[in-house]
Every structure is written in C-alpha cells, then in structure tokens.
Short mmCIF file of N, CA and C in Angstrom, two decimals:
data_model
loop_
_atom_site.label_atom_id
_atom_site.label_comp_id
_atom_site.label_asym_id
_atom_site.label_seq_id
_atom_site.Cartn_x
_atom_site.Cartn_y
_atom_site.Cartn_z
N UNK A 6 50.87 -110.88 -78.13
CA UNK A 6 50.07 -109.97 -78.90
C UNK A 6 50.90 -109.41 -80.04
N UNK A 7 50.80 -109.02 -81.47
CA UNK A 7 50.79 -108.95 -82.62
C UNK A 7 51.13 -107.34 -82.16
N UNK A 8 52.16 -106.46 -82.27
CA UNK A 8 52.33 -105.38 -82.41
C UNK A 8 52.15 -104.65 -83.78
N UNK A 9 51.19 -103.95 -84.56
CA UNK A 9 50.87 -103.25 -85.41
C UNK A 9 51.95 -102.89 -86.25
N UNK A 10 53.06 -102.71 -87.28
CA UNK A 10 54.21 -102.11 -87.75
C UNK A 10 53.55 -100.49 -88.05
N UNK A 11 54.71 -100.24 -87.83
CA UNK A 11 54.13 -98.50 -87.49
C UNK A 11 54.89 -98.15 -89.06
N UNK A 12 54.36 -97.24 -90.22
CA UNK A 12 54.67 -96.33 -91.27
C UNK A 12 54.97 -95.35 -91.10
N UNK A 13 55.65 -94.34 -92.16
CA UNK A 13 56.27 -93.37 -91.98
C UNK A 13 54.79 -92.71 -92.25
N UNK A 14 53.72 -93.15 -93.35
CA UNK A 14 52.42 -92.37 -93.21
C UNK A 14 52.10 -92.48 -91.93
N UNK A 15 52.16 -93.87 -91.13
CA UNK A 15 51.03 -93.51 -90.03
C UNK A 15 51.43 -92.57 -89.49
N UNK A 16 52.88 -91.78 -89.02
CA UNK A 16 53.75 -90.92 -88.35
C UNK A 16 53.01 -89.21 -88.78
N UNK A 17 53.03 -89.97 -89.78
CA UNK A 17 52.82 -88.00 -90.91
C UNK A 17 51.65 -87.93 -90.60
N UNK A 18 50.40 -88.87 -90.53
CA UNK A 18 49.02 -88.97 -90.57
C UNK A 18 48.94 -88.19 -88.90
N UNK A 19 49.75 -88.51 -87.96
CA UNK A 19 49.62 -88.42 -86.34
C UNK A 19 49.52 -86.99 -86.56
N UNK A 20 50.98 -86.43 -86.80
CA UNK A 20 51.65 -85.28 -86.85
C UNK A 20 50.80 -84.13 -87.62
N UNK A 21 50.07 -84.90 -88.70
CA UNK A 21 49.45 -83.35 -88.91
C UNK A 21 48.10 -82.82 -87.85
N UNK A 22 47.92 -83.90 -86.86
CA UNK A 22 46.71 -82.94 -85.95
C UNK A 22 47.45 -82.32 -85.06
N UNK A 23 49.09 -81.83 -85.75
CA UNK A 23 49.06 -80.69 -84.60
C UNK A 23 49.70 -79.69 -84.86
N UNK A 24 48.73 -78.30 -84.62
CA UNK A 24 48.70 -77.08 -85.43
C UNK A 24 50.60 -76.19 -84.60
N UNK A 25 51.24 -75.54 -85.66
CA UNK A 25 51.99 -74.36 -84.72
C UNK A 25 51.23 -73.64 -84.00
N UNK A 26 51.00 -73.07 -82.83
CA UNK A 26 50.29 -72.32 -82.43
C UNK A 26 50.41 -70.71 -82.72
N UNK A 27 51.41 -70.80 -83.31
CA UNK A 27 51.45 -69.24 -83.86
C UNK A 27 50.87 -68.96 -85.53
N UNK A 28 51.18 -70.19 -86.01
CA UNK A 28 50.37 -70.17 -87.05
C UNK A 28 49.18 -70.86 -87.82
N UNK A 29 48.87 -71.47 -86.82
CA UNK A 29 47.01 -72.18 -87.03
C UNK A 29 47.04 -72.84 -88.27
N UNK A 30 48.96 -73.70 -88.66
CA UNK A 30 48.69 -75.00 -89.43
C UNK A 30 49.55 -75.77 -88.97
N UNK A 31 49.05 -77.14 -89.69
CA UNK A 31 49.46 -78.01 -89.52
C UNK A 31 51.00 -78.25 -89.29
N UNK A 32 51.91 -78.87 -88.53
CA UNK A 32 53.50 -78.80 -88.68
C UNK A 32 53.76 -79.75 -89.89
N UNK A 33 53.02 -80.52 -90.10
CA UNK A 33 53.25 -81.09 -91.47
C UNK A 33 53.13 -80.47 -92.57
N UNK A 34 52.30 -79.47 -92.72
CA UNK A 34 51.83 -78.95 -94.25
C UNK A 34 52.53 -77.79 -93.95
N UNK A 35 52.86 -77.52 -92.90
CA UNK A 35 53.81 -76.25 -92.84
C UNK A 35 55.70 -76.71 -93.30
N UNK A 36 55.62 -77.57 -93.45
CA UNK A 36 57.53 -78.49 -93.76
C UNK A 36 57.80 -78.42 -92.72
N UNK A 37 57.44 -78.23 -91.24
CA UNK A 37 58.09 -78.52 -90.54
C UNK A 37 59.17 -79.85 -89.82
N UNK A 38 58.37 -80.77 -90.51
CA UNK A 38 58.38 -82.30 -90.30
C UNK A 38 60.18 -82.40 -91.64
N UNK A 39 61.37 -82.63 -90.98
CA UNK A 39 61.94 -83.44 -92.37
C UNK A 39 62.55 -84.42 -92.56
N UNK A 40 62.30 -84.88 -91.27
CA UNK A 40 62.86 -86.65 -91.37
C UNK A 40 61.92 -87.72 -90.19
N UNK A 41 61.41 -89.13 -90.74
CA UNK A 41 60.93 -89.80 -90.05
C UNK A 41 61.03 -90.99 -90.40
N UNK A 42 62.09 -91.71 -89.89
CA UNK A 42 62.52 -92.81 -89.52
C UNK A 42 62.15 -93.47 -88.73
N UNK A 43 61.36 -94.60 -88.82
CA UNK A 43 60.63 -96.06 -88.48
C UNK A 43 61.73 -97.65 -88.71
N UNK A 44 62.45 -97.36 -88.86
CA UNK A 44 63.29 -98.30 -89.01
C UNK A 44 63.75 -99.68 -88.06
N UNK A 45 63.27 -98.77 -86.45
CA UNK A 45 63.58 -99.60 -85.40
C UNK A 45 62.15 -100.21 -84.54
N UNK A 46 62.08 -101.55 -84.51
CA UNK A 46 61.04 -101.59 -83.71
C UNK A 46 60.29 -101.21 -82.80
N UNK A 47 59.07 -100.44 -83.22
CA UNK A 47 58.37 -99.68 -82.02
C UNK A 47 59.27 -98.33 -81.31
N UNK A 48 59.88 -97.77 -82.30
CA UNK A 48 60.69 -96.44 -82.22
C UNK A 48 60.56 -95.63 -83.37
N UNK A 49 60.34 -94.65 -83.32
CA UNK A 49 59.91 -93.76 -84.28
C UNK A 49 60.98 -92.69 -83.93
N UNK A 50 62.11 -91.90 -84.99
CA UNK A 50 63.03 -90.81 -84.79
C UNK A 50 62.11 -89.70 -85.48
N UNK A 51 62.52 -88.59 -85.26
CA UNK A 51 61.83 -87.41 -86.29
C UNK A 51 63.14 -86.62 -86.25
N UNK A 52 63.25 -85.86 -86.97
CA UNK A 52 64.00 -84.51 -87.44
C UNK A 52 62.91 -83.47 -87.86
N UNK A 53 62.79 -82.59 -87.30
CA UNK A 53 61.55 -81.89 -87.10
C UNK A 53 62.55 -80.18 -86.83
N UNK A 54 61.80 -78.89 -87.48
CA UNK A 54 62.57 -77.58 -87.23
C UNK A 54 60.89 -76.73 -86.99
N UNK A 55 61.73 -75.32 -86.22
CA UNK A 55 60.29 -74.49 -86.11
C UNK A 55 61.10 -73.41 -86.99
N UNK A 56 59.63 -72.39 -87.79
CA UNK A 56 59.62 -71.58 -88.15
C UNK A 56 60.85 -70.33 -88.01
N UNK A 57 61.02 -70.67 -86.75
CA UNK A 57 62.27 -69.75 -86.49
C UNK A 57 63.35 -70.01 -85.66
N UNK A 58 64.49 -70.53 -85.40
CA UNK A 58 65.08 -70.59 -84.25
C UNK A 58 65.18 -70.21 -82.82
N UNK A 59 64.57 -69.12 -83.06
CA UNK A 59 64.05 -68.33 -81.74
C UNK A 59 62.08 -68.59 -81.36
N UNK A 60 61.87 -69.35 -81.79
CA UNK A 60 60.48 -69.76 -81.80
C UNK A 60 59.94 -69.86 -80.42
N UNK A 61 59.11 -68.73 -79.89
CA UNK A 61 58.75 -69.50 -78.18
C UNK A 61 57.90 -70.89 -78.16
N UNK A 62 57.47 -71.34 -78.60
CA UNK A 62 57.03 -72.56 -78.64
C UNK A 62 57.25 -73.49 -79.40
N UNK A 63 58.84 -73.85 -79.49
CA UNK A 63 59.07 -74.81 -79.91
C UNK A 63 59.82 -76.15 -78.88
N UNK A 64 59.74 -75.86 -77.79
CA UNK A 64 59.48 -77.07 -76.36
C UNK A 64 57.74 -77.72 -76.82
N UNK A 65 57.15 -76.79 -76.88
CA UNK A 65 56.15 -76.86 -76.82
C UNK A 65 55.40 -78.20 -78.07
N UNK A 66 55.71 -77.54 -79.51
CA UNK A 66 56.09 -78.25 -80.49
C UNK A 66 56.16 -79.47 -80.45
N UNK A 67 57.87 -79.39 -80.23
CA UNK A 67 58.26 -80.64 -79.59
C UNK A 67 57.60 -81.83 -79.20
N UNK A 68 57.11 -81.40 -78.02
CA UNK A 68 56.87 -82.29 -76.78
C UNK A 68 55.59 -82.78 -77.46
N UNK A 69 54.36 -81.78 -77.80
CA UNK A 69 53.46 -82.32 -78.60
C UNK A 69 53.74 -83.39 -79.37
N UNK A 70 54.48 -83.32 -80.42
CA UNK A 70 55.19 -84.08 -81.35
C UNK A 70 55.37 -85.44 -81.20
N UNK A 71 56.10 -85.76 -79.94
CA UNK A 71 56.71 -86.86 -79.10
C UNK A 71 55.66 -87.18 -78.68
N UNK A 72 54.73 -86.80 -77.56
CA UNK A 72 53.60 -87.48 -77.36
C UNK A 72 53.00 -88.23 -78.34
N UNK A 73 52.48 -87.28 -79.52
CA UNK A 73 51.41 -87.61 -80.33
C UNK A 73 51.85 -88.85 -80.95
N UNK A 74 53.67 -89.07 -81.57
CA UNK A 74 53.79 -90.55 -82.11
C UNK A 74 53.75 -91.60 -80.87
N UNK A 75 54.00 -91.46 -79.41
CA UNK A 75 53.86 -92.90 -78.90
C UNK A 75 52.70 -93.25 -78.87
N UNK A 76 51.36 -91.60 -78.87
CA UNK A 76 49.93 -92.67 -78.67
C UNK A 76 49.86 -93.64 -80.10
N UNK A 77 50.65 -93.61 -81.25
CA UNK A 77 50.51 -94.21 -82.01
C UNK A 77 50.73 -95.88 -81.94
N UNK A 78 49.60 -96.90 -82.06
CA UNK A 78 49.77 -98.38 -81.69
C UNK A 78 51.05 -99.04 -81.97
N UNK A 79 51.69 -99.24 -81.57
CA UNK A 79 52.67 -99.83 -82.11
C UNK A 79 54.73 -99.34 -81.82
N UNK A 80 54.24 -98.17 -81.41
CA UNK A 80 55.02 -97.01 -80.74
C UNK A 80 55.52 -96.86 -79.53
N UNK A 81 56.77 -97.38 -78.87
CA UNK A 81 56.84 -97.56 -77.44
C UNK A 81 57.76 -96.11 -76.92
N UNK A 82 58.60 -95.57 -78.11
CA UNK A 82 59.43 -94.68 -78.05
C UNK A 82 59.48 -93.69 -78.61
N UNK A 83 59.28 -92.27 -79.07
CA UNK A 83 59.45 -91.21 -79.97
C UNK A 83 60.81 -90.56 -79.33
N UNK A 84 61.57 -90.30 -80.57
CA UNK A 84 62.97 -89.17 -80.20
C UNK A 84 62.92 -88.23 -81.54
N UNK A 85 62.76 -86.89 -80.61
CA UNK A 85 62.53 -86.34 -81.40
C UNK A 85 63.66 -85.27 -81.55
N UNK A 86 64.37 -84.81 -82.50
CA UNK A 86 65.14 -84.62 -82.58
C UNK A 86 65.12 -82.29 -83.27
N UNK A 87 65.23 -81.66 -82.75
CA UNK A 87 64.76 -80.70 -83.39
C UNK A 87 66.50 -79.94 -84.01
N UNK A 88 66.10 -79.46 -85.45
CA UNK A 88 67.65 -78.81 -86.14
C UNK A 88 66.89 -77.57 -86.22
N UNK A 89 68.11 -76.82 -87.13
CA UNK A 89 67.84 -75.68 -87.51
C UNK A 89 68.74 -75.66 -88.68
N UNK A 90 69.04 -76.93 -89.65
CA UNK A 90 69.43 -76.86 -90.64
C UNK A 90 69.08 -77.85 -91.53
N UNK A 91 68.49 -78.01 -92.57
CA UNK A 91 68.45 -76.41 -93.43
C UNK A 91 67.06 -75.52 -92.62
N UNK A 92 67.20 -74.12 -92.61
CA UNK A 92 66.71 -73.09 -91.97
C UNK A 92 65.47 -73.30 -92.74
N UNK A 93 64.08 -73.20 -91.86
CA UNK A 93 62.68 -73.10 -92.78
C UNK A 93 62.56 -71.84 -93.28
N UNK A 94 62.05 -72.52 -94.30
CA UNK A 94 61.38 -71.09 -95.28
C UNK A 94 59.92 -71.50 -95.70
N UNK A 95 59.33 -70.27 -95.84
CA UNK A 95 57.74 -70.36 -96.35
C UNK A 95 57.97 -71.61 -97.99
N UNK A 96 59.06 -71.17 -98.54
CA UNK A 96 58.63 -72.11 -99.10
C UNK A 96 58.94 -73.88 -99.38
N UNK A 97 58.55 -74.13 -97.69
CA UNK A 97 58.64 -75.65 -97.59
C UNK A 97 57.08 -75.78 -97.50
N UNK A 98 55.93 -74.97 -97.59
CA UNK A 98 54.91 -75.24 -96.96
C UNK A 98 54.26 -76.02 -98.18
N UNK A 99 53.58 -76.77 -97.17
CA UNK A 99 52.98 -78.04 -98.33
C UNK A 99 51.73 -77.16 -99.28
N UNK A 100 51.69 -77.15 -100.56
CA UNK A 100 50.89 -76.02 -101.46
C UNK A 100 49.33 -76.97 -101.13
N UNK A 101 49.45 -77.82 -101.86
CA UNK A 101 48.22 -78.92 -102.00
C UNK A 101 47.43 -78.88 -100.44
N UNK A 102 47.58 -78.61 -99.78
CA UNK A 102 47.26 -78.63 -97.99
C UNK A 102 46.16 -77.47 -98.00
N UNK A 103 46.48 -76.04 -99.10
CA UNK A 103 46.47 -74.84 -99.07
C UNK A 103 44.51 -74.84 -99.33
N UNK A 104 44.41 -74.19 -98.59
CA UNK A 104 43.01 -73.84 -99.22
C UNK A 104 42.56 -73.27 -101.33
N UNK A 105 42.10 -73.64 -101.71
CA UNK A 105 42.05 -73.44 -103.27
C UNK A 105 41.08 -72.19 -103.41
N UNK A 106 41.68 -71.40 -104.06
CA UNK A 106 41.06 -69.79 -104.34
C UNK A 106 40.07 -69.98 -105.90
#
C-alpha cells in the first residue's frame, strides 16, 4: 500500500483544530507551533512552546498535539518536542487568523 507523503501544511492544517484551552485559539494562529519537520518517513518532529512556561495545560497541549499528527495518514510517529526559547509573546500571533473589525 502507497503511504500518502505527509507536508509540513498537512501538519499545520492538523494542528490548527486545536484550541489553547485557556485561550479559545488556535495553537497555530496563536505562534505556538515553531518548528515542523517532515523530513523522515512517516515521522513528523514539532518544536512547539505554551504561552507561558508555567502553563497548566501544557501536558495537555502537548499530548493533544502528538495525537492529532499520527491520526494524520501517513504518520506512524509524532515527537513532540516542547521549548521555552525564544519565550512567546502576543506578538507571534498569527494577525490574518484575527477576526476583521
């Protein structure tokens, strides 16, 4: 069977259905997301940070995270890797994502 090649969009496309729960967006449009490497067959790496270092739900995050790329076809492995450098700031948040006033 023909394994699907997995993209760094299809990765980003996964990742944004899943909200911070403290802040009711996306971890993608929030910058949380800053590295995603597809490089290895049917392995997907992330470099991924929360809002705060002290974040209570960033296991939580996480683990979401990791799930959500193996349901992706093609995906046998997610490692997900969480930093805290460089430190998030509001202004990594994706603008264009933003609701338009």
């Amino acid at each position: 069977m023909l394994v699907p090649e997995v993209t760094e969009q299809d990765v980003r496309n996964a990742l944004r259905e899943i909200e911070d729960p403290e802040m009711g967006t996306s971890i993608v449009d929030l910058g949380l997301i800053y590295e995603i490497d597809v490089t290895e067959p049917a392995v997907v790496k992330i470099k991924m940070t929360t809002t705060t270092r002290f974040c209570p739900a960033s296991g939580y995050i996480a683990d979401a995270a990791r799930q959500r790329i193996e349901d992706i076809a093609g995906v046998s492995q997610a490692v997900v890797d969480l930093v805290y450098e460089p430190a998030w700031s509001p202004d990594m948040v994706s603008l264009f994502e933003l609701p338009k006033t």
